[in-house]
Amino acid sequence: MTNQIMVKMVLDTWYSKIKEADDIFNKLTDEQLQKAVVPNRNSGIYLLGHLAAVHDRMLPLLGLGERFYPQLDKAFIDEADNADTAKTPAAGLRESWKKVNEALSNRFNNLKPDEWFQKHNSVSAEDFIKEPNRNKLNVVINRTNHLSYHTGQIIFLEN
Amino acid sequence: MTNQIMVKMVLDTWYSKIKEADDIFNKLTDEQLQKAVVPNRNSGIYLLGHLAAVHDRMLPLLGLGERFYPQLDKAFIDEADNADTAKTPAAGLRESWKKVNEALSNRFNNLKPDEWFQKHNSVSAEDFIKEPNRNKLNVVINRTNHLSYHTGQIIFLEN
């Protein structure tokens, strides 16, 4: 029962922050996304691709299947924002962002409360015995904060 | 046992995000804090006062005692950033921010795992029966995301 409540607390927050980011991205035109959120910092395009890539990586990390877009990592995780990123068409990234979050949502729904407290795939079985907090639900807590951090930045692209 | 793990997950994230914000605020000079994070948006001073006020309000919300700085609300919660805010001395706000977070930390340490799953003070006993997720730990999850959101903004004041 308590596990179920905890999972609800974490997932409700995740979904509300996804919706908050979605609402901003949907309001922004492709032209607005090309702009840097602050002069000489990341563009909206970069942050959209970055968030899509980070969320895509959650699929294998949580044992929820193969990822869809490993090709996003080079431009949106390994490298900083650059002139090439700005040329990436927004439409494709918007679609990736949507598809990844829908896939996560569908697969989250199939996990039983207790499964959320199992280890994620970046921690060894040995370490997990000592640190049972390194479980799947903790990944969602961390990624929700990562999303909030960048949402605080993309909001600056709104007029 | 699972309650204890869940509390650790949430509080570890809280403390790591407090540290992240602290590190940025400590690096910024009072002069840098006077600047807007983005032209025509909130100043560093405003965000520091805003975060101190919001965290101060967590004390009564979580049943952990009276708050220290109710006078912060007018300038840093009720009103938007304005010319008067910019005149607030940074030193006092830095002190409030530090004191509030230390008080929260001390009182968090005295709560037993099960107490985190009790209702917070903005939900009625009736509603809490239907929505047991509206507990004290959930307040920390939400405020951690609020902090992450604004940390994504104050980082822009660093050179």
CSV table of C-alpha atoms in Angstrom, one decimal:
chain,number,residue,atom,x,y,z
A,1,MET,CA,0.0,0.0,0.0
A,2,THR,CA,2.7,2.5,1.0
A,3,ASN,CA,4.7,1.5,-2.1
A,4,GLN,CA,1.8,2.3,-4.2
A,5,ILE,CA,1.4,5.7,-2.6
A,6,MET,CA,5.1,6.5,-3.1
A,7,VAL,CA,5.0,5.5,-6.8
A,8,LYS,CA,2.0,7.7,-7.3
A,9,MET,CA,3.8,10.7,-5.6
A,10,VAL,CA,6.8,10.3,-7.9
A,11,LEU,CA,4.9,9.6,-11.1
A,12,ASP,CA,2.3,12.4,-10.6
A,13,THR,CA,5.2,14.8,-10.3
A,14,TRP,CA,6.9,13.4,-13.4
A,15,TYR,CA,3.7,13.7,-15.5
A,16,SER,CA,2.9,17.2,-14.3
A,17,LYS,CA,6.5,18.4,-15.2
A,18,ILE,CA,6.2,16.7,-18.6
A,19,LYS,CA,3.0,18.5,-19.2
A,20,GLU,CA,4.5,21.8,-18.1
A,21,ALA,CA,7.4,21.4,-20.6
A,22,ASP,CA,5.0,20.2,-23.3
A,23,ASP,CA,2.9,23.3,-22.9
A,24,ILE,CA,5.9,25.5,-23.3
A,25,PHE,CA,7.3,23.6,-26.3
A,26,ASN,CA,3.9,23.6,-28.0
A,27,LYS,CA,3.6,27.3,-27.6
A,28,LEU,CA,7.0,28.0,-29.1
A,29,THR,CA,7.3,28.3,-32.8
A,30,ASP,CA,10.2,26.5,-34.7
A,31,GLU,CA,11.8,30.0,-35.1
A,32,GLN,CA,11.6,30.7,-31.4
A,33,LEU,CA,13.3,27.3,-30.7
A,34,GLN,CA,16.2,28.3,-32.8
A,35,LYS,CA,17.1,31.1,-30.4
A,36,ALA,CA,19.4,30.8,-27.5
A,37,VAL,CA,17.5,30.9,-24.1
A,38,VAL,CA,20.1,33.4,-23.0
A,39,PRO,CA,22.8,34.9,-25.3
A,40,ASN,CA,25.7,32.4,-25.8
A,41,ARG,CA,23.8,29.6,-23.9
A,42,ASN,CA,21.8,26.7,-25.2
A,43,SER,CA,19.2,27.1,-27.8
A,44,GLY,CA,15.6,25.8,-27.5
A,45,ILE,CA,16.4,23.2,-30.1
A,46,TYR,CA,19.4,21.9,-28.2
A,47,LEU,CA,17.3,21.6,-25.0
A,48,LEU,CA,14.5,19.8,-26.8
A,49,GLY,CA,17.0,17.3,-28.3
A,50,HIS,CA,18.8,17.0,-25.0
A,51,LEU,CA,15.6,16.2,-23.0
A,52,ALA,CA,14.4,13.8,-25.7
A,53,ALA,CA,17.8,12.0,-25.6
A,54,VAL,CA,18.0,11.8,-21.8
A,55,HIS,CA,14.5,10.5,-21.6
A,56,ASP,CA,15.2,8.0,-24.4
A,57,ARG,CA,18.1,6.6,-22.3
A,58,MET,CA,15.7,5.9,-19.5
A,59,LEU,CA,14.1,3.0,-21.4
A,60,PRO,CA,17.1,0.7,-21.2
A,61,LEU,CA,18.2,2.2,-17.8
A,62,LEU,CA,14.8,1.1,-16.3
A,63,GLY,CA,14.8,-2.2,-18.2
A,64,LEU,CA,11.9,-1.1,-20.3
A,65,GLY,CA,13.3,-2.0,-23.7
A,66,GLU,CA,15.6,-0.7,-26.4
A,67,ARG,CA,15.8,3.0,-26.9
A,68,PHE,CA,14.5,4.7,-30.1
A,69,TYR,CA,17.0,7.4,-30.8
A,70,PRO,CA,20.6,6.6,-29.9
A,71,GLN,CA,21.7,8.9,-32.7
A,72,LEU,CA,20.6,11.9,-30.6
A,73,ASP,CA,23.4,11.5,-28.1
A,74,LYS,CA,26.3,12.8,-30.2
A,75,ALA,CA,24.7,16.2,-30.8
A,76,PHE,CA,22.6,16.6,-27.7
A,77,ILE,CA,24.5,14.9,-24.9
A,78,ASP,CA,28.1,14.3,-25.8
A,79,GLU,CA,28.6,17.7,-27.4
A,80,ALA,CA,27.7,21.2,-26.4
A,81,ASP,CA,25.3,23.3,-28.4
A,82,ASN,CA,26.9,24.4,-31.7
A,83,ALA,CA,26.1,25.7,-35.2
A,84,ASP,CA,25.1,22.2,-36.4
A,85,THR,CA,22.5,21.7,-33.7
A,86,ALA,CA,20.7,24.9,-34.7
A,87,LYS,CA,20.2,23.4,-38.2
A,88,THR,CA,18.4,20.3,-36.8
A,89,PRO,CA,14.8,20.5,-37.9
A,90,ALA,CA,12.5,21.1,-34.9
A,91,ALA,CA,9.7,18.9,-36.3
A,92,GLY,CA,11.7,15.7,-35.9
A,93,LEU,CA,12.8,16.5,-32.4
A,94,ARG,CA,9.3,17.4,-31.4
A,95,GLU,CA,8.2,14.0,-32.7
A,96,SER,CA,11.0,12.2,-30.8
A,97,TRP,CA,10.2,14.0,-27.6
A,98,LYS,CA,6.6,13.0,-27.8
A,99,LYS,CA,7.2,9.4,-28.8
A,100,VAL,CA,9.7,8.8,-26.0
A,101,ASN,CA,7.5,10.2,-23.3
A,102,GLU,CA,4.5,8.2,-24.6
A,103,ALA,CA,6.6,5.0,-24.6
A,104,LEU,CA,7.8,5.7,-21.0
A,105,SER,CA,4.2,6.4,-19.9
A,106,ASN,CA,2.9,3.2,-21.4
A,107,ARG,CA,5.6,1.1,-19.9
A,108,PHE,CA,5.4,2.8,-16.5
A,109,ASN,CA,1.7,1.7,-16.4
A,110,ASN,CA,2.8,-1.9,-16.7
A,111,LEU,CA,5.2,-1.8,-13.8
A,112,LYS,CA,3.8,-3.1,-10.4
A,113,PRO,CA,4.6,-0.9,-7.4
A,114,ASP,CA,7.2,-3.3,-6.0
A,115,GLU,CA,9.0,-3.4,-9.4
A,116,TRP,CA,9.8,0.3,-9.0
A,117,PHE,CA,12.0,-0.6,-6.0
A,118,GLN,CA,14.1,-3.0,-8.0
A,119,LYS,CA,17.6,-1.9,-9.1
A,120,HIS,CA,18.1,0.0,-12.3
A,121,ASN,CA,20.6,-1.1,-14.9
A,122,SER,CA,23.5,1.2,-14.0
A,123,VAL,CA,24.0,-0.2,-10.5
A,124,SER,CA,25.5,-3.7,-9.8
A,125,ALA,CA,23.6,-6.3,-7.8
A,126,GLU,CA,26.4,-6.0,-5.1
A,127,ASP,CA,26.1,-2.2,-4.8
A,128,PHE,CA,22.3,-2.4,-4.8
A,129,ILE,CA,22.4,-4.6,-1.6
A,130,LYS,CA,24.3,-1.7,0.2
A,131,GLU,CA,22.3,1.1,-1.5
A,132,PRO,CA,18.7,0.0,-2.1
A,133,ASN,CA,17.8,3.6,-2.8
A,134,ARG,CA,19.4,3.2,-6.2
A,135,ASN,CA,16.2,1.8,-7.7
A,136,LYS,CA,14.1,2.5,-10.7
A,137,LEU,CA,11.8,5.0,-8.9
A,138,ASN,CA,14.9,7.1,-7.9
A,139,VAL,CA,15.8,7.4,-11.6
A,140,VAL,CA,12.4,9.1,-12.2
A,141,ILE,CA,12.9,11.4,-9.2
A,142,ASN,CA,16.3,12.5,-10.6
A,143,ARG,CA,15.1,12.9,-14.2
A,144,THR,CA,12.1,14.9,-13.0
A,145,ASN,CA,14.5,17.4,-11.4
A,146,HIS,CA,16.6,17.5,-14.6
A,147,LEU,CA,13.5,18.3,-16.6
A,148,SER,CA,12.5,21.0,-14.1
A,149,TYR,CA,16.0,22.6,-14.3
A,150,HIS,CA,15.8,22.9,-18.1
A,151,THR,CA,12.1,24.0,-18.0
A,152,GLY,CA,13.2,27.0,-15.9
A,153,GLN,CA,15.3,27.9,-19.0
A,154,ILE,CA,13.1,27.2,-21.9
A,155,ILE,CA,10.4,29.4,-20.3
A,156,PHE,CA,12.7,32.3,-21.3
A,157,LEU,CA,11.9,31.7,-25.0
A,158,GLU,CA,8.3,32.7,-24.4
A,159,ASN,CA,7.4,36.3,-25.2
B,1,MET,CA,12.0,-0.6,5.6
B,2,THR,CA,10.7,0.6,2.2
B,3,ASN,CA,9.5,3.8,3.9
B,4,GLN,CA,13.0,4.5,5.1
B,5,ILE,CA,14.4,3.9,1.6
B,6,MET,CA,11.9,6.2,0.0
B,7,VAL,CA,12.6,9.0,2.6
B,8,LYS,CA,16.3,8.6,1.8
B,9,MET,CA,15.7,8.9,-1.9
B,10,VAL,CA,13.7,12.1,-1.5
B,11,LEU,CA,15.9,13.7,1.1
B,12,ASP,CA,19.2,12.8,-0.7
B,13,THR,CA,17.8,14.6,-3.8
B,14,TRP,CA,16.7,17.6,-1.7
B,15,TYR,CA,20.1,18.0,-0.1
B,16,SER,CA,22.0,17.6,-3.4
B,17,LYS,CA,19.9,20.3,-5.0
B,18,ILE,CA,20.3,22.6,-2.0
B,19,LYS,CA,24.0,22.1,-2.3
B,20,GLU,CA,23.9,22.8,-6.1
B,21,ALA,CA,22.1,26.1,-5.5
B,22,ASP,CA,24.4,27.0,-2.6
B,23,ASP,CA,27.4,26.5,-4.7
B,24,ILE,CA,26.1,28.8,-7.3
B,25,PHE,CA,24.9,31.5,-4.8
B,26,ASN,CA,28.3,31.3,-3.0
B,27,LYS,CA,30.2,31.9,-6.2
B,28,LEU,CA,28.1,34.9,-7.2
B,29,THR,CA,29.0,38.3,-5.9
B,30,ASP,CA,26.4,40.7,-4.5
B,31,GLU,CA,26.8,42.7,-7.7
B,32,GLN,CA,26.1,39.7,-9.9
B,33,LEU,CA,23.0,38.9,-7.8
B,34,GLN,CA,21.6,42.4,-8.6
B,35,LYS,CA,21.5,41.5,-12.3
B,36,ALA,CA,18.5,40.0,-14.1
B,37,VAL,CA,19.1,36.3,-15.1
B,38,VAL,CA,17.8,37.3,-18.5
B,39,PRO,CA,16.9,40.8,-19.6
B,40,ASN,CA,13.5,41.9,-18.1
B,41,ARG,CA,13.2,38.7,-16.0
B,42,ASN,CA,13.9,38.0,-12.3
B,43,SER,CA,17.1,39.2,-10.7
B,44,GLY,CA,19.4,36.9,-8.7
B,45,ILE,CA,18.3,38.8,-5.6
B,46,TYR,CA,14.7,38.1,-6.3
B,47,LEU,CA,15.3,34.4,-6.8
B,48,LEU,CA,17.3,34.1,-3.6
B,49,GLY,CA,14.6,35.9,-1.6
B,50,HIS,CA,11.9,33.8,-3.4
B,51,LEU,CA,13.6,30.5,-2.6
B,52,ALA,CA,14.3,31.6,1.1
B,53,ALA,CA,10.6,32.6,1.5
B,54,VAL,CA,9.2,29.4,-0.1
B,55,HIS,CA,11.5,27.2,2.0
B,56,ASP,CA,10.6,29.2,5.1
B,57,ARG,CA,6.9,28.4,4.5
B,58,MET,CA,7.8,24.7,4.5
B,59,LEU,CA,8.3,24.9,8.3
B,60,PRO,CA,4.6,25.4,9.3
B,61,LEU,CA,3.4,23.4,6.2
B,62,LEU,CA,5.3,20.4,7.5
B,63,GLY,CA,4.3,21.0,11.1
B,64,LEU,CA,8.0,21.7,12.0
B,65,GLY,CA,7.4,25.0,13.8
B,66,GLU,CA,6.9,28.7,13.2
B,67,ARG,CA,8.6,30.3,10.2
B,68,PHE,CA,11.4,32.8,10.6
B,69,TYR,CA,10.8,35.3,7.9
B,70,PRO,CA,7.1,35.9,7.0
B,71,GLN,CA,8.1,39.5,6.0
B,72,LEU,CA,9.8,38.1,2.9
B,73,ASP,CA,6.5,37.1,1.3
B,74,LYS,CA,5.3,40.5,0.2
B,75,ALA,CA,8.4,41.3,-1.9
B,76,PHE,CA,9.4,37.8,-2.9
B,77,ILE,CA,6.2,35.8,-3.3
B,78,ASP,CA,3.2,38.1,-3.6
B,79,GLU,CA,4.8,40.6,-5.8
B,80,ALA,CA,6.9,40.2,-9.0
B,81,ASP,CA,10.5,41.5,-9.1
B,82,ASN,CA,10.6,45.2,-9.1
B,83,ALA,CA,12.9,48.2,-8.4
B,84,ASP,CA,12.6,47.9,-4.6
B,85,THR,CA,13.6,44.2,-4.7
B,86,ALA,CA,16.9,45.1,-6.3
B,87,LYS,CA,17.7,47.4,-3.3
B,88,THR,CA,17.3,44.6,-0.8
B,89,PRO,CA,20.8,43.9,0.6
B,90,ALA,CA,22.1,40.5,-0.5
B,91,ALA,CA,23.8,39.7,2.8
B,92,GLY,CA,20.5,39.5,4.7
B,93,LEU,CA,18.9,37.2,2.2
B,94,ARG,CA,22.0,35.0,2.0
B,95,GLU,CA,21.7,34.6,5.8
B,96,SER,CA,18.0,33.9,5.7
B,97,TRP,CA,18.5,31.3,2.9
B,98,LYS,CA,21.2,29.5,5.0
B,99,LYS,CA,19.3,29.7,8.3
B,100,VAL,CA,16.0,28.3,6.8
B,101,ASN,CA,17.7,25.4,5.1
B,102,GLU,CA,19.7,24.5,8.2
B,103,ALA,CA,16.5,24.6,10.3
B,104,LEU,CA,14.7,22.3,7.8
B,105,SER,CA,17.6,19.9,7.8
B,106,ASN,CA,17.7,19.7,11.6
B,107,ARG,CA,14.0,19.1,11.9
B,108,PHE,CA,14.0,16.6,9.0
B,109,ASN,CA,16.5,14.6,11.0
B,110,ASN,CA,14.1,14.3,13.9
B,111,LEU,CA,11.2,12.9,11.8
B,112,LYS,CA,10.7,9.2,11.8
B,113,PRO,CA,10.2,7.5,8.3
B,114,ASP,CA,6.5,6.9,9.0
B,115,GLU,CA,5.9,10.6,10.0
B,116,TRP,CA,6.8,11.6,6.5
B,117,PHE,CA,3.7,9.8,5.2
B,118,GLN,CA,1.4,11.8,7.5
B,119,LYS,CA,-0.6,14.7,6.0
B,120,HIS,CA,0.9,18.1,5.6
B,121,ASN,CA,-1.0,21.2,6.9
B,122,SER,CA,-2.6,22.3,3.7
B,123,VAL,CA,-4.8,19.3,3.3
B,124,SER,CA,-7.8,18.4,5.4
B,125,ALA,CA,-8.1,15.1,7.3
B,126,GLU,CA,-11.0,14.2,5.0
B,127,ASP,CA,-9.2,14.8,1.8
B,128,PHE,CA,-6.1,13.1,3.1
B,129,ILE,CA,-8.1,9.8,3.5
B,130,LYS,CA,-8.9,9.9,-0.2
B,131,GLU,CA,-5.5,11.3,-1.3
B,132,PRO,CA,-2.8,9.8,1.0
B,133,ASN,CA,-0.2,11.0,-1.4
B,134,ARG,CA,-0.7,14.5,-0.1
B,135,ASN,CA,1.8,13.8,2.7
B,136,LYS,CA,4.9,15.6,4.0
B,137,LEU,CA,7.3,13.8,1.8
B,138,ASN,CA,5.4,14.9,-1.3
B,139,VAL,CA,5.9,18.5,-0.2
B,140,VAL,CA,9.7,17.9,-0.3
B,141,ILE,CA,9.4,16.3,-3.8
B,142,ASN,CA,7.6,19.3,-5.1
B,143,ARG,CA,9.8,21.9,-3.5
B,144,THR,CA,12.9,20.1,-4.8
B,145,ASN,CA,11.6,20.5,-8.3
B,146,HIS,CA,10.8,24.2,-7.6
B,147,LEU,CA,14.4,24.6,-6.5
B,148,SER,CA,15.7,22.8,-9.6
B,149,TYR,CA,13.6,25.0,-11.9
B,150,HIS,CA,15.1,28.2,-10.5
B,151,THR,CA,18.6,26.8,-10.2
B,152,GLY,CA,18.4,26.4,-14.0
B,153,GLN,CA,18.0,30.1,-14.1
B,154,ILE,CA,20.5,31.4,-11.5
B,155,ILE,CA,23.2,29.4,-13.3
B,156,PHE,CA,23.0,32.1,-16.0
B,157,LEU,CA,24.4,34.7,-13.7
B,158,GLU,CA,27.8,32.8,-13.6
B,159,ASN,CA,30.3,34.0,-16.1
